[in-house]
C-alpha cells in the first residue's frame, strides 16, 4: 500500500481531521491533503513525526511505497 493510503487510513482510524494532523505536524492542511492523494511526499523528518502522531511504524509507512523509497534513495 502506498504511503498516501497509509496516512489517510490511519488518520481516519484515529478520527483525526486533516486540519488536526496538520496542526500537530506544524504544516498546512493542504500539505496533508497532498500527501493523502499522492501529489507529493512528506520529507523524512516529517515522516518521523507522522509515525509518532499516527502511532504507526516507519516500516509500515514506507515498505509498500517503492516510489517513496526510491525518491529518498535518490536524495542521498
PDB file of C-alpha atoms in Angstrom:
ATOM      1  CA  UNK A   1       0.000   0.000   0.000  1.00  0.00           C
ATOM      2  CA  UNK A   2       1.272   3.476  -0.814  1.00  0.00           C
ATOM      3  CA  UNK A   3       2.218   5.933   1.887  1.00  0.00           C
ATOM      4  CA  UNK A   4      -0.679   8.191   0.861  1.00  0.00           C
ATOM      5  CA  UNK A   5      -3.184   5.441   1.651  1.00  0.00           C
ATOM      6  CA  UNK A   6      -1.439   4.523   4.902  1.00  0.00           C
ATOM      7  CA  UNK A   7      -1.541   8.103   6.189  1.00  0.00           C
ATOM      8  CA  UNK A   8      -5.201   8.585   5.305  1.00  0.00           C
ATOM      9  CA  UNK A   9      -6.231   5.161   6.583  1.00  0.00           C
ATOM     10  CA  UNK A  10      -4.534   5.592   9.942  1.00  0.00           C
ATOM     11  CA  UNK A  11      -5.672   9.221  10.333  1.00  0.00           C
ATOM     12  CA  UNK A  12      -9.298   8.239   9.772  1.00  0.00           C
ATOM     13  CA  UNK A  13      -8.984   5.219  12.096  1.00  0.00           C
ATOM     14  CA  UNK A  14      -7.914   7.633  14.828  1.00  0.00           C
ATOM     15  CA  UNK A  15     -10.732  10.078  13.943  1.00  0.00           C
ATOM     16  CA  UNK A  16      -8.259  12.888  13.314  1.00  0.00           C
ATOM     17  CA  UNK A  17      -9.117  15.519  10.710  1.00  0.00           C
ATOM     18  CA  UNK A  18      -6.603  16.708   8.160  1.00  0.00           C
ATOM     19  CA  UNK A  19      -6.625  20.057   9.945  1.00  0.00           C
ATOM     20  CA  UNK A  20      -5.842  18.454  13.323  1.00  0.00           C
ATOM     21  CA  UNK A  21      -2.993  16.407  11.887  1.00  0.00           C
ATOM     22  CA  UNK A  22      -1.646  19.482  10.116  1.00  0.00           C
ATOM     23  CA  UNK A  23      -1.625  21.433  13.384  1.00  0.00           C
ATOM     24  CA  UNK A  24       0.168  18.613  15.205  1.00  0.00           C
ATOM     25  CA  UNK A  25       2.812  18.459  12.460  1.00  0.00           C
ATOM     26  CA  UNK A  26       3.057  22.241  12.040  1.00  0.00           C
ATOM     27  CA  UNK A  27       2.157  22.082   8.334  1.00  0.00           C
ATOM     28  CA  UNK A  28      -0.834  23.242   6.314  1.00  0.00           C
ATOM     29  CA  UNK A  29      -3.991  21.211   5.839  1.00  0.00           C
ATOM     30  CA  UNK A  30      -3.248  21.371   2.103  1.00  0.00           C
ATOM     31  CA  UNK A  31       0.079  19.605   2.728  1.00  0.00           C
ATOM     32  CA  UNK A  32      -1.709  16.729   4.471  1.00  0.00           C
ATOM     33  CA  UNK A  33      -4.261  16.582   1.652  1.00  0.00           C
ATOM     34  CA  UNK A  34      -1.470  16.491  -0.948  1.00  0.00           C
ATOM     35  CA  UNK A  35       0.198  13.579   0.840  1.00  0.00           C
ATOM     36  CA  UNK A  36      -3.068  11.672   1.060  1.00  0.00           C
ATOM     37  CA  UNK A  37      -3.833  11.998  -2.654  1.00  0.00           C
ATOM     38  CA  UNK A  38      -0.245  11.172  -3.606  1.00  0.00           C
ATOM     39  CA  UNK A  39       0.508  14.583  -5.102  1.00  0.00           C
ATOM     40  CA  UNK A  40       3.760  14.771  -3.128  1.00  0.00           C
ATOM     41  CA  UNK A  41       5.554  13.185  -0.187  1.00  0.00           C
ATOM     42  CA  UNK A  42       6.496  14.416   3.259  1.00  0.00           C
ATOM     43  CA  UNK A  43      10.222  14.742   3.893  1.00  0.00           C
ATOM     44  CA  UNK A  44      11.995  12.229   6.110  1.00  0.00           C
ATOM     45  CA  UNK A  45      11.788  14.373   9.249  1.00  0.00           C
ATOM     46  CA  UNK A  46       8.047  14.772   8.777  1.00  0.00           C
ATOM     47  CA  UNK A  47       7.740  11.033   8.246  1.00  0.00           C
ATOM     48  CA  UNK A  48       9.171  10.555  11.724  1.00  0.00           C
ATOM     49  CA  UNK A  49       6.601  12.971  13.168  1.00  0.00           C
ATOM     50  CA  UNK A  50       3.788  11.335  11.204  1.00  0.00           C
ATOM     51  CA  UNK A  51       4.881   7.966  12.514  1.00  0.00           C
ATOM     52  CA  UNK A  52       4.725   9.272  16.086  1.00  0.00           C
ATOM     53  CA  UNK A  53       1.439  11.163  15.704  1.00  0.00           C
ATOM     54  CA  UNK A  54      -0.365   8.297  13.993  1.00  0.00           C
ATOM     55  CA  UNK A  55       1.296   5.608  16.103  1.00  0.00           C
ATOM     56  CA  UNK A  56       2.402   3.704  13.011  1.00  0.00           C
ATOM     57  CA  UNK A  57       5.836   2.296  12.297  1.00  0.00           C
ATOM     58  CA  UNK A  58       8.080   3.807   9.646  1.00  0.00           C
ATOM     59  CA  UNK A  59       8.331   0.330   8.211  1.00  0.00           C
ATOM     60  CA  UNK A  60       4.582   0.202   7.690  1.00  0.00           C
ATOM     61  CA  UNK A  61       4.568   3.700   6.179  1.00  0.00           C
ATOM     62  CA  UNK A  62       7.432   3.090   3.764  1.00  0.00           C
ATOM     63  CA  UNK A  63       7.582  -0.583   2.916  1.00  0.00           C
ATOM     64  CA  UNK A  64       4.705  -0.651   0.447  1.00  0.00           C
ATOM     65  CA  UNK A  65       5.645   2.519  -1.406  1.00  0.00           C
ATOM     66  CA  UNK A  66       8.555   1.775  -3.719  1.00  0.00           C
ATOM     67  CA  UNK A  67       8.293   5.235  -5.351  1.00  0.00           C
ATOM     68  CA  UNK A  68       8.774   6.959  -1.993  1.00  0.00           C
ATOM     69  CA  UNK A  69      11.715   4.764  -1.052  1.00  0.00           C
ATOM     70  CA  UNK A  70      13.291   5.400  -4.452  1.00  0.00           C
ATOM     71  CA  UNK A  71      12.757   9.150  -4.007  1.00  0.00           C
ATOM     72  CA  UNK A  72      14.536   9.121  -0.628  1.00  0.00           C
ATOM     73  CA  UNK A  73      17.306   6.982  -2.081  1.00  0.00           C
ATOM     74  CA  UNK A  74      17.960   9.462  -4.910  1.00  0.00           C
ATOM     75  CA  UNK A  75      18.249  12.381  -2.483  1.00  0.00           C
ATOM     76  CA  UNK A  76      21.088  10.673  -0.601  1.00  0.00           C
TER      77      UNK A  76
END
